[in-house]
Coordinates of C-alpha atoms in Angstrom, one line a residue:
X1 CA 106.7 139.9 99.8
X2 CA 110.3 139.3 98.4
X3 CA 112.4 136.1 99.1
X4 CA 114.7 137.9 101.9
X5 CA 111.6 139.4 103.7
X6 CA 109.9 135.7 103.9
X7 CA 113.3 134.1 105.2
X8 CA 113.6 137.0 107.6
X9 CA 109.9 136.4 108.8
X10 CA 110.3 132.6 109.1
X11 CA 113.8 133.0 110.9
X12 CA 111.9 135.5 113.4
X13 CA 109.1 133.1 113.9
X14 CA 111.6 130.2 114.6
X15 CA 113.9 132.2 116.8
X16 CA 116.9 131.9 114.1
X17 CA 119.5 134.4 114.2
X18 CA 120.9 135.9 111.1
X19 CA 124.2 135.0 113.1
X20 CA 123.3 131.4 113.3
X21 CA 122.4 131.0 109.5
X22 CA 125.8 133.1 108.6
X23 CA 127.7 130.8 110.9
X24 CA 126.1 127.4 109.7
X25 CA 126.1 128.3 105.8
X26 CA 129.2 129.8 105.8
X27 CA 127.9 133.2 104.6
X28 CA 129.6 136.6 105.7
X29 CA 127.5 138.9 108.1
X30 CA 128.0 141.6 105.2
X31 CA 126.6 139.6 102.6
X32 CA 123.6 138.8 104.8
X33 CA 123.1 142.4 105.7
X34 CA 123.4 143.5 101.9
X35 CA 120.3 140.9 101.4
X36 CA 118.5 142.8 104.1
X37 CA 119.0 145.9 102.5
X38 CA 117.7 144.6 99.2
X39 CA 120.2 143.0 97.3
X40 CA 119.2 139.3 96.2
X41 CA 121.2 136.1 97.1
X42 CA 122.4 133.9 94.6
X43 CA 120.5 131.0 93.4
X44 CA 122.8 128.6 95.5
X45 CA 122.7 130.5 98.5
X46 CA 119.1 130.8 98.5
X47 CA 118.7 127.1 98.1
X48 CA 121.3 126.5 100.9
X49 CA 118.9 128.8 103.0
X50 CA 115.7 127.0 102.1
X51 CA 117.4 123.4 103.1
X52 CA 118.6 125.0 106.3
X53 CA 115.2 126.2 107.2
X54 CA 113.7 122.9 105.7
X55 CA 111.4 124.9 103.5
X56 CA 110.3 124.3 99.7
X57 CA 110.4 127.0 97.2
X58 CA 106.8 126.4 96.6
X59 CA 106.4 127.4 100.3
X60 CA 108.3 130.9 99.8
X61 CA 107.2 131.6 96.3
X62 CA 103.6 130.6 96.8
X63 CA 103.7 128.2 94.1
X64 CA 100.1 126.5 94.1
X65 CA 100.1 123.0 93.2
X66 CA 96.6 121.7 92.9
X67 CA 97.9 118.2 94.2
X68 CA 99.4 119.6 97.4
X69 CA 96.8 122.0 98.7
X70 CA 96.6 122.1 102.2
X71 CA 94.0 123.1 104.6
X72 CA 94.9 125.9 107.3
X73 CA 95.0 123.0 109.9
X74 CA 97.6 121.2 108.1
X75 CA 99.8 124.2 107.4
X76 CA 99.7 125.0 111.0
X77 CA 100.9 121.4 111.9
X78 CA 103.5 121.6 109.4
X79 CA 105.0 124.8 110.6
X80 CA 104.7 123.5 114.2
X81 CA 106.6 120.5 113.0
X82 CA 109.3 122.2 111.3
X83 CA 110.0 124.6 114.5
X84 CA 110.8 121.2 116.5
X85 CA 114.4 120.3 117.2
X86 CA 115.3 116.9 115.6
X87 CA 115.1 115.3 118.8
X88 CA 111.5 116.6 119.6
X89 CA 110.5 115.8 115.8
X90 CA 111.5 112.1 116.7
X91 CA 109.3 112.3 119.9
X92 CA 106.2 113.7 118.2
X93 CA 106.4 111.2 115.4
X94 CA 106.7 108.2 117.5
X95 CA 103.5 109.7 119.5
X96 CA 101.5 110.1 116.1
X97 CA 102.5 106.6 115.1
X98 CA 101.0 105.4 118.5
X99 CA 97.8 107.3 117.8
X100 CA 97.5 106.1 114.3
X101 CA 97.9 102.6 115.6
X102 CA 95.2 102.9 118.0
X103 CA 92.7 104.6 115.7
X104 CA 93.8 102.1 112.6
X105 CA 94.7 98.7 114.1
X106 CA 96.4 96.5 111.6
X107 CA 93.9 93.6 110.5
X108 CA 94.6 90.2 111.9
X109 CA 95.8 88.2 109.0
X110 CA 94.6 85.0 110.6
X111 CA 98.0 83.5 111.0
X112 CA 99.0 82.4 114.5
X113 CA 102.4 82.8 115.7
X114 CA 102.0 79.4 117.4
X115 CA 103.3 76.1 115.5
X116 CA 100.4 73.9 114.9
X117 CA 101.1 69.9 115.3
X118 CA 99.3 67.9 113.3

């Protein structure tokens, strides 16, 4: 699958329109339409689109890095997170931090917050 096809597929999944991309990235509708018909975006425009969609080139071009292989569940979580609004991302991160703190409490250092008189 080509770059533009992948981008269109991701836009569709996330409910992002071509109009939205064009408006926010200052790309003409004609240019975007030509990409849909097979012409290739310039590198700088492709990078802008990837940044806007919060995607890495690795994800689009399916570059495998043995250090960053994800399980299917991790990939689903990442995709879910990327589809959230910024406000919802903050809510979810706060919720996850609470869960992590409950599962992995910070060790007690033995220091007391009370002053000792002695």
